[in-house]
Amino acid sequence: METLYRNGNKENIINSNPSREVPMDERSKLENEKQSLAMNRLQTEKKIETLEKHIKELKEEKSRWDKQLTMILQRQDATNKKIQIIDNAAQLASKMSSSPPSSPINQPISEGDFKKVLRGHKEAVMSVDCSLTDEIAVSGSGDKTVILWSLKNFSPIHTFAGHTGWVNCTQISNRRCMSGSSDKTVRLWDLDSHEHLNTYVGHKGGISCLRYTDEQLLTGSADKTIRHWDVTTGECVLEMTGHQKFVSNIQFFGYGLASSSGDTTIRLWDLRTGNCHRVLEGHVGNVSCIQFDDTKVISGSADKTIKVWDLRSGDCINTLTMEKPINALQFNTDMLVAAVDKAIKVFNIATYEFVQGRSLEGHQGNVTSFKFEDDFLISGSTDCTV
């Protein structure tokens, strides 16, 4: 309503345009809605932030549980393997008690009975390894081949060819075999499909020794170095130098590595850094073989001695003198076994005394390599036989 004064008289006139008040009301409503939306936005953003934080915590918790599950699965797998080993040992014990004396693989080392000669190589057998669980063995030879053998019927299953030099070392792990050769390479073979899976190249001298697990490969060479490889990629991840002559043997456990050499020394290494933290000196000839556990290192040498070293102090605590050079050795909690010339001799690990009647003889050439598992032993010789 508007008021109009005409000729001094007051008149009321109806406003013919009421829409001038409406925009003000609409704007007020929109302002209120704007404030409401802003508040809702803040609340929504806080809710999203809270949810994102919760999601992050859930992911972290899931990661922790994933790690826990991985540890459980690993322990479960290790337990299953131990159970399998125990079951296999029980089966073997049953076979030993029930099979006639003529059965080819039913007699323990303690009896010293020779069971079977495996013929197939055309040159000296330089390396052997076996898996009683899988009932297989492998041998590497100067004829440049690796032969896979059945321990069920003692016959060859397959011959792996590809190396261009002597095969000096072999090792089985999880149905696969690594072989090292004087051709400066290491090859990985599948023992089921018989396929060549990978070649590891990098050493400047022949491969003299190796140690292999599913995840790690370490090699020693005539180039005086030790290399640590990634099994999957084939890449060398660490090179260790220090020996003055060829590396003759290596063994690793966890982050600890022991190596022996033609320079007459034994070196102890940390695999995390590649640093040598101790040198054991005392042999006067090539140290051909070594093995260590959590308290001691035992080494064999061309100087015709076996030495026992205290792992912590590095002191030599015992020396056994033989009539011939020691070519290979292996020990467990019960016995020390050593290849001396053409024979394999068994010693009491507690006293280091030779056990009478436990000299395994039969090879016509030097025993270059052997492997015992439980109470069974397989050996290779320069006489071309296993």
GROMACS .gro file of C-alpha atoms in nm:
model
  386
    1MET     CA    1   0.000   0.000   0.000
    2GLU     CA    2   0.137   0.341  -0.091
    3THR     CA    3   0.016   0.687   0.031
    4LEU     CA    4  -0.014   0.970  -0.221
    5TYR     CA    5  -0.076   1.335  -0.143
    6ARG     CA    6  -0.262   1.519  -0.417
    7ASN     CA    7  -0.358   1.889  -0.373
    8GLY     CA    8  -0.277   1.846  -0.004
    9ASN     CA    9  -0.524   1.564   0.036
   10LYS     CA   10  -0.408   1.224   0.155
   11GLU     CA   11  -0.498   0.932  -0.070
   12ASN     CA   12  -0.422   0.565  -0.030
   13ILE     CA   13  -0.329   0.385  -0.345
   14ILE     CA   14  -0.293   0.008  -0.378
   15ASN     CA   15   0.058  -0.093  -0.487
   16SER     CA   16   0.027  -0.247  -0.827
   17ASN     CA   17   0.383  -0.416  -0.809
   18PRO     CA   18   0.405  -0.638  -0.494
   19SER     CA   19   0.696  -0.842  -0.637
   20ARG     CA   20   0.945  -0.591  -0.496
   21GLU     CA   21   0.902  -0.755  -0.150
   22VAL     CA   22   0.911  -1.117  -0.277
   23PRO     CA   23   1.283  -1.125  -0.380
   24MET     CA   24   1.379  -1.029  -0.027
   25ASP     CA   25   1.189  -1.324   0.116
   26GLU     CA   26   1.335  -1.564  -0.143
   27ARG     CA   27   1.688  -1.442  -0.078
   28SER     CA   28   1.644  -1.497   0.292
   29LYS     CA   29   1.532  -1.853   0.228
   30LEU     CA   30   1.830  -1.914  -0.001
   31GLU     CA   31   2.071  -1.774   0.259
   32ASN     CA   32   1.927  -2.012   0.516
   33GLU     CA   33   1.959  -2.300   0.272
   34LYS     CA   34   2.317  -2.198   0.194
   35GLN     CA   35   2.407  -2.202   0.563
   36SER     CA   36   2.235  -2.538   0.603
   37LEU     CA   37   2.422  -2.684   0.306
   38ALA     CA   38   2.754  -2.549   0.437
   39MET     CA   39   2.687  -2.713   0.772
   40ASN     CA   40   2.592  -3.039   0.601
   41ARG     CA   41   2.910  -3.021   0.393
   42LEU     CA   42   3.125  -2.977   0.704
   43GLN     CA   43   2.952  -3.266   0.874
   44THR     CA   44   2.990  -3.484   0.563
   45GLU     CA   45   3.359  -3.396   0.526
   46LYS     CA   46   3.419  -3.479   0.893
   47LYS     CA   47   3.235  -3.806   0.845
   48ILE     CA   48   3.449  -3.888   0.538
   49GLU     CA   49   3.765  -3.795   0.730
   50THR     CA   50   3.657  -4.022   1.016
   51LEU     CA   51   3.582  -4.305   0.771
   52GLU     CA   52   3.915  -4.260   0.591
   53LYS     CA   53   4.096  -4.275   0.924
   54HIS     CA   54   3.901  -4.588   1.013
   55ILE     CA   55   3.978  -4.741   0.673
   56LYS     CA   56   4.351  -4.668   0.725
   57GLU     CA   57   4.339  -4.832   1.067
   58LEU     CA   58   4.156  -5.131   0.917
   59LYS     CA   59   4.420  -5.160   0.641
   60GLU     CA   60   4.699  -5.149   0.902
   61GLU     CA   61   4.519  -5.410   1.108
   62LYS     CA   62   4.468  -5.624   0.796
   63SER     CA   63   4.839  -5.592   0.718
   64ARG     CA   64   4.925  -5.712   1.070
   65TRP     CA   65   4.690  -6.006   1.035
   66ASP     CA   66   4.828  -6.087   0.689
   67LYS     CA   67   5.178  -6.103   0.839
   68GLN     CA   68   5.048  -6.320   1.121
   69LEU     CA   69   4.879  -6.550   0.868
   70THR     CA   70   5.202  -6.572   0.665
   71MET     CA   71   5.397  -6.671   0.977
   72ILE     CA   72   5.134  -6.930   1.066
   73LEU     CA   73   5.139  -7.075   0.714
   74GLN     CA   74   5.521  -7.089   0.715
   75ARG     CA   75   5.524  -7.265   1.052
   76GLN     CA   76   5.248  -7.496   0.933
   77ASP     CA   77   5.448  -7.579   0.622
   78ALA     CA   78   5.763  -7.639   0.826
   79THR     CA   79   5.568  -7.860   1.066
   80ASN     CA   80   5.417  -8.057   0.777
   81LYS     CA   81   5.764  -8.109   0.631
   82LYS     CA   82   5.895  -8.232   0.967
   83ILE     CA   83   5.599  -8.468   0.996
   84GLN     CA   84   5.669  -8.590   0.643
   85ILE     CA   85   6.034  -8.649   0.730
   86ILE     CA   86   5.935  -8.842   1.043
   87ASP     CA   87   5.681  -9.046   0.845
   88ASN     CA   88   5.938  -9.118   0.575
   89ALA     CA   89   6.192  -9.219   0.837
   90ALA     CA   90   5.934  -9.451   0.992
   91GLN     CA   91   5.860  -9.601   0.652
   92LEU     CA   92   6.230  -9.650   0.585
   93ALA     CA   93   6.274  -9.808   0.926
   94SER     CA   94   5.986 -10.040   0.849
   95LYS     CA   95   6.142 -10.128   0.515
   96MET     CA   96   6.476 -10.195   0.686
   97SER     CA   97   6.317 -10.433   0.931
   98SER     CA   98   6.095 -10.610   0.680
   99SER     CA   99   6.302 -10.620   0.360
  100PRO     CA  100   6.547 -10.900   0.291
  101PRO     CA  101   6.922 -10.825   0.313
  102SER     CA  102   6.948 -10.819  -0.066
  103SER     CA  103   6.723 -10.510  -0.097
  104PRO     CA  104   6.937 -10.237  -0.252
  105ILE     CA  105   6.864  -9.947  -0.015
  106ASN     CA  106   6.777 -10.086   0.323
  107GLN     CA  107   7.105 -10.091   0.509
  108PRO     CA  108   7.241  -9.809   0.729
  109ILE     CA  109   7.587  -9.656   0.708
  110SER     CA  110   7.681  -9.832   1.031
  111GLU     CA  111   7.675 -10.166   0.851
  112GLY     CA  112   7.909 -10.038   0.581
  113ASP     CA  113   7.739 -10.246   0.312
  114PHE     CA  114   7.769 -10.132  -0.045
  115LYS     CA  115   7.437 -10.165  -0.228
  116LYS     CA  116   7.449 -10.054  -0.587
  117VAL     CA  117   7.678  -9.908  -0.853
  118LEU     CA  118   7.520  -9.648  -1.080
  119ARG     CA  119   7.690  -9.633  -1.418
  120GLY     CA  120   7.620  -9.378  -1.687
  121HIS     CA  121   7.884  -9.106  -1.675
  122LYS     CA  122   8.178  -9.116  -1.916
  123GLU     CA  123   8.413  -8.907  -1.700
  124ALA     CA  124   8.482  -8.859  -1.330
  125VAL     CA  125   8.181  -8.795  -1.108
  126MET     CA  126   8.255  -8.464  -0.934
  127SER     CA  127   7.938  -8.411  -0.733
  128VAL     CA  128   7.636  -8.599  -0.596
  129ASP     CA  129   7.325  -8.508  -0.402
  130CYS     CA  130   7.008  -8.694  -0.306
  131SER     CA  131   6.660  -8.661  -0.159
  132LEU     CA  132   6.531  -8.970   0.017
  133THR     CA  133   6.191  -8.804   0.049
  134ASP     CA  134   6.160  -8.790  -0.330
  135GLU     CA  135   6.371  -9.106  -0.380
  136ILE     CA  136   6.596  -8.934  -0.632
  137ALA     CA  137   6.963  -8.846  -0.669
  138VAL     CA  138   7.169  -8.631  -0.906
  139SER     CA  139   7.532  -8.646  -1.015
  140GLY     CA  140   7.752  -8.402  -1.203
  141SER     CA  141   8.048  -8.516  -1.411
  142GLY     CA  142   8.348  -8.427  -1.618
  143ASP     CA  143   8.143  -8.541  -1.917
  144LYS     CA  144   7.957  -8.203  -1.885
  145THR     CA  145   7.623  -8.363  -1.789
  146VAL     CA  146   7.397  -8.397  -1.487
  147ILE     CA  147   7.218  -8.730  -1.446
  148LEU     CA  148   6.894  -8.764  -1.249
  149TRP     CA  149   6.868  -9.109  -1.086
  150SER     CA  150   6.578  -9.302  -0.934
  151LEU     CA  151   6.651  -9.447  -0.591
  152LYS     CA  152   6.357  -9.684  -0.632
  153ASN     CA  153   6.519  -9.897  -0.901
  154PHE     CA  154   6.864  -9.731  -0.925
  155SER     CA  155   6.830  -9.637  -1.289
  156PRO     CA  156   6.880  -9.308  -1.475
  157ILE     CA  157   6.565  -9.098  -1.524
  158HIS     CA  158   6.709  -8.817  -1.736
  159THR     CA  159   7.039  -8.667  -1.849
  160PHE     CA  160   7.065  -8.287  -1.846
  161ALA     CA  161   7.298  -8.148  -2.113
  162GLY     CA  162   7.388  -7.784  -2.169
  163HIS     CA  163   7.709  -7.713  -1.981
  164THR     CA  164   8.022  -7.678  -2.192
  165GLY     CA  165   8.263  -7.767  -1.912
  166TRP     CA  166   8.297  -8.011  -1.624
  167VAL     CA  167   8.005  -8.010  -1.382
  168ASN     CA  168   8.175  -7.963  -1.045
  169CYS     CA  169   7.880  -7.918  -0.809
  170THR     CA  170   7.510  -8.005  -0.787
  171GLN     CA  171   7.235  -7.959  -0.531
  172ILE     CA  172   6.867  -8.057  -0.510
  173SER     CA  173   6.599  -7.836  -0.354
  174ASN     CA  174   6.222  -7.872  -0.390
  175ARG     CA  175   6.230  -8.086  -0.707
  176ARG     CA  176   6.483  -7.857  -0.874
  177CYS     CA  177   6.858  -7.892  -0.924
  178MET     CA  178   7.137  -7.634  -0.946
  179SER     CA  179   7.456  -7.730  -1.126
  180GLY     CA  180   7.782  -7.537  -1.140
  181SER     CA  181   8.043  -7.586  -1.410
  182SER     CA  182   8.395  -7.497  -1.514
  183ASP     CA  183   8.222  -7.313  -1.805
  184LYS     CA  184   8.172  -7.029  -1.547
  185THR     CA  185   7.794  -7.071  -1.532
  186VAL     CA  186   7.532  -7.213  -1.298
  187ARG     CA  187   7.219  -7.373  -1.442
  188LEU     CA  188   6.881  -7.439  -1.282
  189TRP     CA  189   6.688  -7.751  -1.390
  190ASP     CA  190   6.333  -7.868  -1.322
  191LEU     CA  191   6.348  -8.232  -1.211
  192ASP     CA  192   5.987  -8.303  -1.312
  193SER     CA  193   5.960  -8.139  -1.655
  194HIS     CA  194   6.337  -8.175  -1.719
  195GLU     CA  195   6.340  -7.817  -1.848
  196HIS     CA  196   6.630  -7.574  -1.820
  197LEU     CA  197   6.488  -7.283  -1.615
  198ASN     CA  198   6.769  -7.030  -1.577
  199THR     CA  199   7.140  -6.962  -1.621
  200TYR     CA  200   7.343  -6.752  -1.378
  201VAL     CA  201   7.633  -6.573  -1.545
  202GLY     CA  202   7.890  -6.343  -1.388
  203HIS     CA  203   8.187  -6.536  -1.254
  204LYS     CA  204   8.515  -6.493  -1.441
  205GLY     CA  205   8.635  -6.841  -1.349
  206GLY     CA  206   8.489  -7.189  -1.325
  207ILE     CA  207   8.227  -7.265  -1.059
  208SER     CA  208   8.386  -7.484  -0.794
  209CYS     CA  209   8.107  -7.500  -0.533
  210LEU     CA  210   7.751  -7.385  -0.464
  211ARG     CA  211   7.480  -7.384  -0.201
  212TYR     CA  212   7.117  -7.351  -0.300
  213THR     CA  213   6.775  -7.307  -0.139
  214ASP     CA  214   6.447  -7.210  -0.302
  215GLU     CA  215   6.524  -6.841  -0.247
  216GLN     CA  216   6.902  -6.814  -0.228
  217LEU     CA  217   7.200  -6.924  -0.432
  218LEU     CA  218   7.564  -6.879  -0.333
  219THR     CA  219   7.853  -6.981  -0.556
  220GLY     CA  220   8.230  -7.006  -0.517
  221SER     CA  221   8.465  -6.983  -0.809
  222ALA     CA  222   8.816  -7.022  -0.941
  223ASP     CA  223   8.808  -6.640  -0.977
  224LYS     CA  224   8.857  -6.626  -0.594
  225THR     CA  225   8.514  -6.471  -0.532
  226ILE     CA  226   8.183  -6.573  -0.379
  227ARG     CA  227   7.860  -6.449  -0.533
  228HIS     CA  228   7.514  -6.423  -0.379
  229TRP     CA  229   7.235  -6.447  -0.639
  230ASP     CA  230   6.864  -6.375  -0.657
  231VAL     CA  231   6.730  -6.714  -0.769
  232THR     CA  232   6.427  -6.567  -0.946
  233THR     CA  233   6.585  -6.281  -1.140
  234GLY     CA  234   6.926  -6.440  -1.191
  235GLU     CA  235   7.096  -6.122  -1.075
  236CYS     CA  236   7.404  -6.115  -0.853
  237VAL     CA  237   7.312  -5.916  -0.542
  238LEU     CA  238   7.645  -5.941  -0.359
  239GLU     CA  239   8.006  -6.027  -0.440
  240MET     CA  240   8.253  -6.121  -0.167
  241THR     CA  241   8.629  -6.102  -0.215
  242GLY     CA  242   8.918  -6.188   0.013
  243HIS     CA  243   9.047  -6.534  -0.074
  244GLN     CA  244   9.380  -6.542  -0.254
  245LYS     CA  245   9.311  -6.862  -0.448
  246PHE     CA  246   9.007  -7.053  -0.575
  247VAL     CA  247   8.709  -7.095  -0.343
  248SER     CA  248   8.680  -7.470  -0.283
  249ASN     CA  249   8.369  -7.498  -0.064
  250ILE     CA  250   8.098  -7.287   0.101
  251GLN     CA  251   7.814  -7.332   0.347
  252PHE     CA  252   7.561  -7.079   0.474
  253PHE     CA  253   7.295  -7.073   0.740
  254GLY     CA  254   7.084  -6.764   0.809
  255TYR     CA  255   7.318  -6.466   0.770
  256GLY     CA  256   7.631  -6.672   0.838
  257LEU     CA  257   7.858  -6.799   0.561
  258ALA     CA  258   8.176  -7.007   0.580
  259SER     CA  259   8.410  -7.056   0.286
  260SER     CA  260   8.729  -7.253   0.228
  261SER     CA  261   8.998  -7.201  -0.030
  262GLY     CA  262   9.311  -7.321  -0.199
  263ASP     CA  263   9.486  -7.041  -0.005
  264THR     CA  264   9.471  -7.277   0.303
  265THR     CA  265   9.227  -7.052   0.496
  266ILE     CA  266   8.865  -7.057   0.608
  267ARG     CA  267   8.672  -6.731   0.610
  268LEU     CA  268   8.356  -6.647   0.804
  269TRP     CA  269   8.126  -6.386   0.647
  270ASP     CA  270   7.817  -6.179   0.726
  271LEU     CA  271   7.575  -6.215   0.433
  272ARG     CA  272   7.397  -5.891   0.523
  273THR     CA  273   7.707  -5.682   0.453
  274GLY     CA  274   7.938  -5.914   0.262
  275ASN     CA  275   8.212  -5.846   0.517
  276CYS     CA  276   8.454  -6.114   0.636
  277HIS     CA  277   8.470  -6.100   1.016
  278ARG     CA  278   8.713  -6.385   1.085
  279VAL     CA  279   8.987  -6.587   0.911
  280LEU     CA  280   9.075  -6.934   1.042
  281GLU     CA  281   9.437  -7.028   0.971
  282GLY     CA  282   9.613  -7.355   1.047
  283HIS     CA  283   9.592  -7.581   0.744
  284VAL     CA  284   9.897  -7.601   0.516
  285GLY     CA  285   9.717  -7.725   0.205
  286ASN     CA  286   9.401  -7.661   0.008
  287VAL     CA  287   9.101  -7.667   0.241
  288SER     CA  288   8.874  -7.883   0.028
  289CYS     CA  289   8.566  -7.912   0.248
  290ILE     CA  290   8.392  -7.745   0.543
  291GLN     CA  291   8.075  -7.762   0.748
  292PHE     CA  292   7.964  -7.563   1.052
  293ASP     CA  293   7.688  -7.559   1.311
  294ASP     CA  294   7.617  -7.318   1.596
  295THR     CA  295   7.931  -7.413   1.793
  296LYS     CA  296   8.198  -7.543   1.557
  297VAL     CA  297   8.350  -7.552   1.211
  298ILE     CA  298   8.498  -7.878   1.079
  299SER     CA  299   8.734  -7.864   0.781
  300GLY     CA  300   8.918  -8.117   0.566
  301SER     CA  301   9.231  -8.048   0.369
  302ALA     CA  302   9.480  -8.174   0.116
  303ASP     CA  303   9.732  -8.156   0.403
  304LYS     CA  304   9.576  -8.488   0.522
  305THR     CA  305   9.415  -8.338   0.832
  306ILE     CA  306   9.065  -8.272   0.961
  307LYS     CA  307   9.046  -7.975   1.197
  308VAL     CA  308   8.774  -7.880   1.444
  309TRP     CA  309   8.742  -7.508   1.517
  310ASP     CA  310   8.556  -7.324   1.792
  311LEU     CA  311   8.310  -7.103   1.606
  312ARG     CA  312   8.314  -6.828   1.870
  313SER     CA  313   8.686  -6.800   1.944
  314GLY     CA  314   8.820  -6.919   1.610
  315ASP     CA  315   9.063  -7.154   1.788
  316CYS     CA  316   9.149  -7.497   1.650
  317ILE     CA  317   9.040  -7.739   1.925
  318ASN     CA  318   9.114  -8.073   1.759
  319THR     CA  319   9.313  -8.215   1.468
  320LEU     CA  320   9.267  -8.559   1.312
  321THR     CA  321   9.553  -8.680   1.094
  322MET     CA  322   9.478  -8.911   0.801
  323GLU     CA  323   9.703  -9.107   0.567
  324LYS     CA  324   9.564  -8.936   0.255
  325PRO     CA  325   9.410  -8.597   0.159
  326ILE     CA  326   9.051  -8.534   0.264
  327ASN     CA  327   8.823  -8.472  -0.033
  328ALA     CA  328   8.482  -8.427   0.134
  329LEU     CA  329   8.318  -8.439   0.476
  330GLN     CA  330   7.980  -8.415   0.644
  331PHE     CA  331   7.867  -8.443   1.006
  332ASN     CA  332   7.552  -8.459   1.215
  333THR     CA  333   7.487  -8.499   1.588
  334ASP     CA  334   7.607  -8.861   1.586
  335MET     CA  335   7.890  -8.898   1.340
  336LEU     CA  336   8.151  -8.732   1.124
  337VAL     CA  337   8.196  -8.886   0.780
  338ALA     CA  338   8.498  -8.808   0.560
  339ALA     CA  339   8.611  -8.912   0.212
  340VAL     CA  340   8.978  -9.007   0.231
  341ASP     CA  341   9.134  -9.123  -0.095
  342LYS     CA  342   8.914  -9.411  -0.224
  343ALA     CA  343   8.737  -9.478   0.107
  344ILE     CA  344   8.472  -9.312   0.324
  345LYS     CA  345   8.547  -9.322   0.696
  346VAL     CA  346   8.306  -9.278   0.987
  347PHE     CA  347   8.406  -9.114   1.318
  348ASN     CA  348   8.230  -9.068   1.649
  349ILE     CA  349   8.137  -8.697   1.661
  350ALA     CA  350   8.170  -8.684   2.040
  351THR     CA  351   8.523  -8.827   2.058
  352TYR     CA  352   8.640  -8.781   1.696
  353GLU     CA  353   8.768  -9.137   1.707
  354PHE     CA  354   8.746  -9.362   1.404
  355VAL     CA  355   8.472  -9.622   1.444
  356GLN     CA  356   8.619  -9.962   1.372
  357GLY     CA  357   8.450 -10.142   1.085
  358ARG     CA  358   8.306  -9.824   0.939
  359SER     CA  359   8.530  -9.768   0.641
  360LEU     CA  360   8.317  -9.776   0.327
  361GLU     CA  361   8.525  -9.905   0.039
  362GLY     CA  362   8.447 -10.007  -0.317
  363HIS     CA  363   8.538  -9.719  -0.546
  364GLN     CA  364   8.837  -9.773  -0.772
  365GLY     CA  365   8.918  -9.401  -0.785
  366ASN     CA  366   8.922  -9.113  -0.536
  367VAL     CA  367   8.588  -9.032  -0.374
  368THR     CA  368   8.520  -8.674  -0.485
  369SER     CA  369   8.181  -8.618  -0.326
  370PHE     CA  370   7.920  -8.784  -0.107
  371LYS     CA  371   7.593  -8.705   0.068
  372PHE     CA  372   7.436  -8.891   0.357
  373GLU     CA  373   7.078  -8.848   0.469
  374ASP     CA  374   6.949  -9.037   0.771
  375ASP     CA  375   7.152  -9.361   0.758
  376PHE     CA  376   7.206  -9.378   0.383
  377LEU     CA  377   7.496  -9.250   0.181
  378ILE     CA  378   7.559  -9.191  -0.189
  379SER     CA  379   7.906  -9.116  -0.328
  380GLY     CA  380   8.074  -9.016  -0.652
  381SER     CA  381   8.426  -9.099  -0.769
  382THR     CA  382   8.689  -9.040  -1.034
  383ASP     CA  383   8.614  -9.401  -1.139
  384CYS     CA  384   8.306  -9.253  -1.320
  385THR     CA  385   8.056  -9.429  -1.092
  386VAL     CA  386   7.801  -9.337  -0.827
   0.00000   0.00000   0.00000
